[in-house]
Amino acid sequence: MADVPANLKYTKDHEWVLVEGKTARVGITDYAQKQLGDIVFVELPKVGAKREAEQAFGSVESVKSVSELYAPVSGTVTRVNEELISDAELVNTDPYGDGWMIELAMTKAGELDGLLTAAQYEAYID
């Protein structure tokens, strides 16, 4: 069974969001990393890049495939997890902690209402 923390919001593309004020920290779910297998490379945007909700912001490459990453909310990238450049497997070992990908300064907080709760996400992946 996949780990689905209750304090996060989720997308049907398997990204998670942790919201603190107007900042959204984004990563991929435990379910997604298990489906992908061993992550070997992560491509992330530059700080300052603007993304709209559901727009690709990067990709992850695993031993099985390459998958696009999609912004769950609109905003400007304020931080990128530089550790993933040299240690992409953090996405596998700690998807909700050290394996986070980007932080966005949200521009449309109302978009959070369209995301899944933990219970909804668990039902979606079952």
Short mmCIF file of C-alpha atoms in Angstrom, two decimals:
data_model
loop_
_atom_site.label_atom_id
_atom_site.label_comp_id
_atom_site.label_asym_id
_atom_site.label_seq_id
_atom_site.Cartn_x
_atom_site.Cartn_y
_atom_site.Cartn_z
CA MET A 1 0.00 0.00 0.00
CA ALA A 2 1.28 3.46 -0.90
CA ASP A 3 2.03 6.05 1.77
CA VAL A 4 -0.43 8.98 1.44
CA PRO A 5 0.14 11.69 4.10
CA ALA A 6 -3.11 13.38 5.17
CA ASN A 7 -1.61 16.91 5.32
CA LEU A 8 -0.93 17.10 1.56
CA LYS A 9 -3.01 17.77 -1.56
CA TYR A 10 -2.67 15.54 -4.63
CA THR A 11 -3.12 15.55 -8.41
CA LYS A 12 -4.32 12.74 -10.65
CA ASP A 13 -0.86 12.97 -12.28
CA HIS A 14 0.59 11.83 -8.91
CA GLU A 15 2.19 15.07 -7.70
CA TRP A 16 1.76 16.17 -4.10
CA VAL A 17 1.63 19.69 -2.67
CA LEU A 18 2.50 20.92 0.81
CA VAL A 19 1.16 24.45 1.33
CA GLU A 20 2.73 26.82 3.84
CA GLY A 21 1.32 30.33 3.49
CA LYS A 22 1.65 31.25 -0.19
CA THR A 23 4.40 28.67 -0.82
CA ALA A 24 3.66 25.31 -2.42
CA ARG A 25 6.30 22.58 -2.12
CA VAL A 26 5.85 19.97 -4.86
CA GLY A 27 7.04 16.40 -5.37
CA ILE A 28 5.78 13.08 -6.68
CA THR A 29 3.90 10.59 -4.56
CA ASP A 30 5.12 7.37 -3.04
CA TYR A 31 2.75 5.55 -5.42
CA ALA A 32 4.31 7.29 -8.44
CA GLN A 33 7.90 6.54 -7.45
CA LYS A 34 7.01 2.87 -6.92
CA GLN A 35 5.40 2.71 -10.38
CA LEU A 36 8.42 4.38 -12.01
CA GLY A 37 11.05 2.24 -10.32
CA ASP A 38 14.57 3.49 -9.65
CA ILE A 39 14.83 7.19 -10.49
CA VAL A 40 18.15 7.94 -12.22
CA PHE A 41 17.71 11.55 -13.39
CA VAL A 42 15.52 14.54 -12.53
CA GLU A 43 15.13 17.60 -14.76
CA LEU A 44 13.85 20.69 -12.92
CA PRO A 45 13.17 24.30 -13.96
CA LYS A 46 15.29 27.30 -13.03
CA VAL A 47 14.38 29.55 -10.11
CA GLY A 48 12.21 32.36 -11.45
CA ALA A 49 10.44 30.19 -14.02
CA LYS A 50 6.68 30.72 -14.15
CA ARG A 51 4.29 27.80 -14.50
CA GLU A 52 0.54 27.52 -14.86
CA ALA A 53 -1.38 24.71 -13.18
CA GLU A 54 -1.13 21.46 -15.17
CA GLN A 55 1.84 22.80 -17.19
CA ALA A 56 4.96 20.60 -17.28
CA PHE A 57 7.76 21.85 -15.05
CA GLY A 58 10.29 19.06 -15.55
CA SER A 59 10.69 15.32 -15.85
CA VAL A 60 11.94 12.25 -14.05
CA GLU A 61 13.81 9.45 -15.74
CA SER A 62 13.71 5.99 -14.27
CA VAL A 63 15.10 2.67 -15.40
CA LYS A 64 11.63 2.04 -16.89
CA SER A 65 10.65 5.34 -18.56
CA VAL A 66 10.70 9.13 -18.65
CA SER A 67 7.71 10.92 -17.13
CA GLU A 68 6.71 14.56 -17.26
CA LEU A 69 6.13 16.47 -14.02
CA TYR A 70 3.16 18.85 -13.88
CA ALA A 71 2.63 21.91 -11.70
CA PRO A 72 -0.37 21.33 -9.43
CA VAL A 73 -0.88 25.09 -9.02
CA SER A 74 0.20 28.24 -10.86
CA GLY A 75 3.16 30.21 -9.60
CA THR A 76 6.79 31.21 -9.83
CA VAL A 77 9.55 28.77 -8.93
CA THR A 78 11.32 30.09 -5.82
CA ARG A 79 13.40 27.02 -4.94
CA VAL A 80 14.62 23.90 -6.67
CA ASN A 81 15.90 20.82 -4.82
CA GLU A 82 19.50 20.91 -6.05
CA GLU A 83 20.29 17.66 -4.18
CA LEU A 84 18.29 15.73 -6.78
CA ILE A 85 20.82 16.62 -9.48
CA SER A 86 23.47 14.44 -7.85
CA ASP A 87 21.18 12.14 -5.84
CA ALA A 88 17.99 11.49 -7.88
CA GLU A 89 17.24 8.37 -5.83
CA LEU A 90 16.05 10.63 -2.98
CA VAL A 91 12.75 10.63 -4.88
CA ASN A 92 12.55 6.87 -4.24
CA THR A 93 13.86 6.81 -0.69
CA ASP A 94 12.03 9.87 0.71
CA PRO A 95 9.38 11.14 -1.73
CA TYR A 96 7.65 13.38 0.84
CA GLY A 97 10.81 14.64 2.53
CA ASP A 98 14.26 15.03 0.98
CA GLY A 99 12.85 13.97 -2.41
CA TRP A 100 10.76 17.15 -2.90
CA MET A 101 11.31 18.87 -6.26
CA ILE A 102 10.32 22.55 -6.39
CA GLU A 103 8.73 25.32 -4.38
CA LEU A 104 6.34 27.76 -6.02
CA ALA A 105 5.09 31.17 -4.90
CA MET A 106 1.43 30.53 -5.67
CA THR A 107 -0.41 33.08 -7.78
CA LYS A 108 -3.86 31.44 -7.73
CA ALA A 109 -4.46 29.90 -4.30
CA GLY A 110 -8.02 28.97 -5.32
CA GLU A 111 -6.55 26.23 -7.53
CA LEU A 112 -5.87 24.22 -4.36
CA ASP A 113 -9.61 23.57 -4.14
CA GLY A 114 -9.40 21.50 -7.33
CA LEU A 115 -6.79 19.12 -5.91
CA LEU A 116 -7.46 15.79 -4.23
CA THR A 117 -7.46 15.19 -0.50
CA ALA A 118 -5.48 12.23 0.83
CA ALA A 119 -8.67 10.15 1.04
CA GLN A 120 -9.65 11.05 -2.53
CA TYR A 121 -6.15 10.24 -3.79
CA GLU A 122 -6.13 6.87 -1.99
CA ALA A 123 -9.47 6.02 -3.62
CA TYR A 124 -8.08 7.12 -7.01
CA ILE A 125 -5.02 4.84 -6.84
CA ASP A 126 -6.87 1.80 -5.44
#
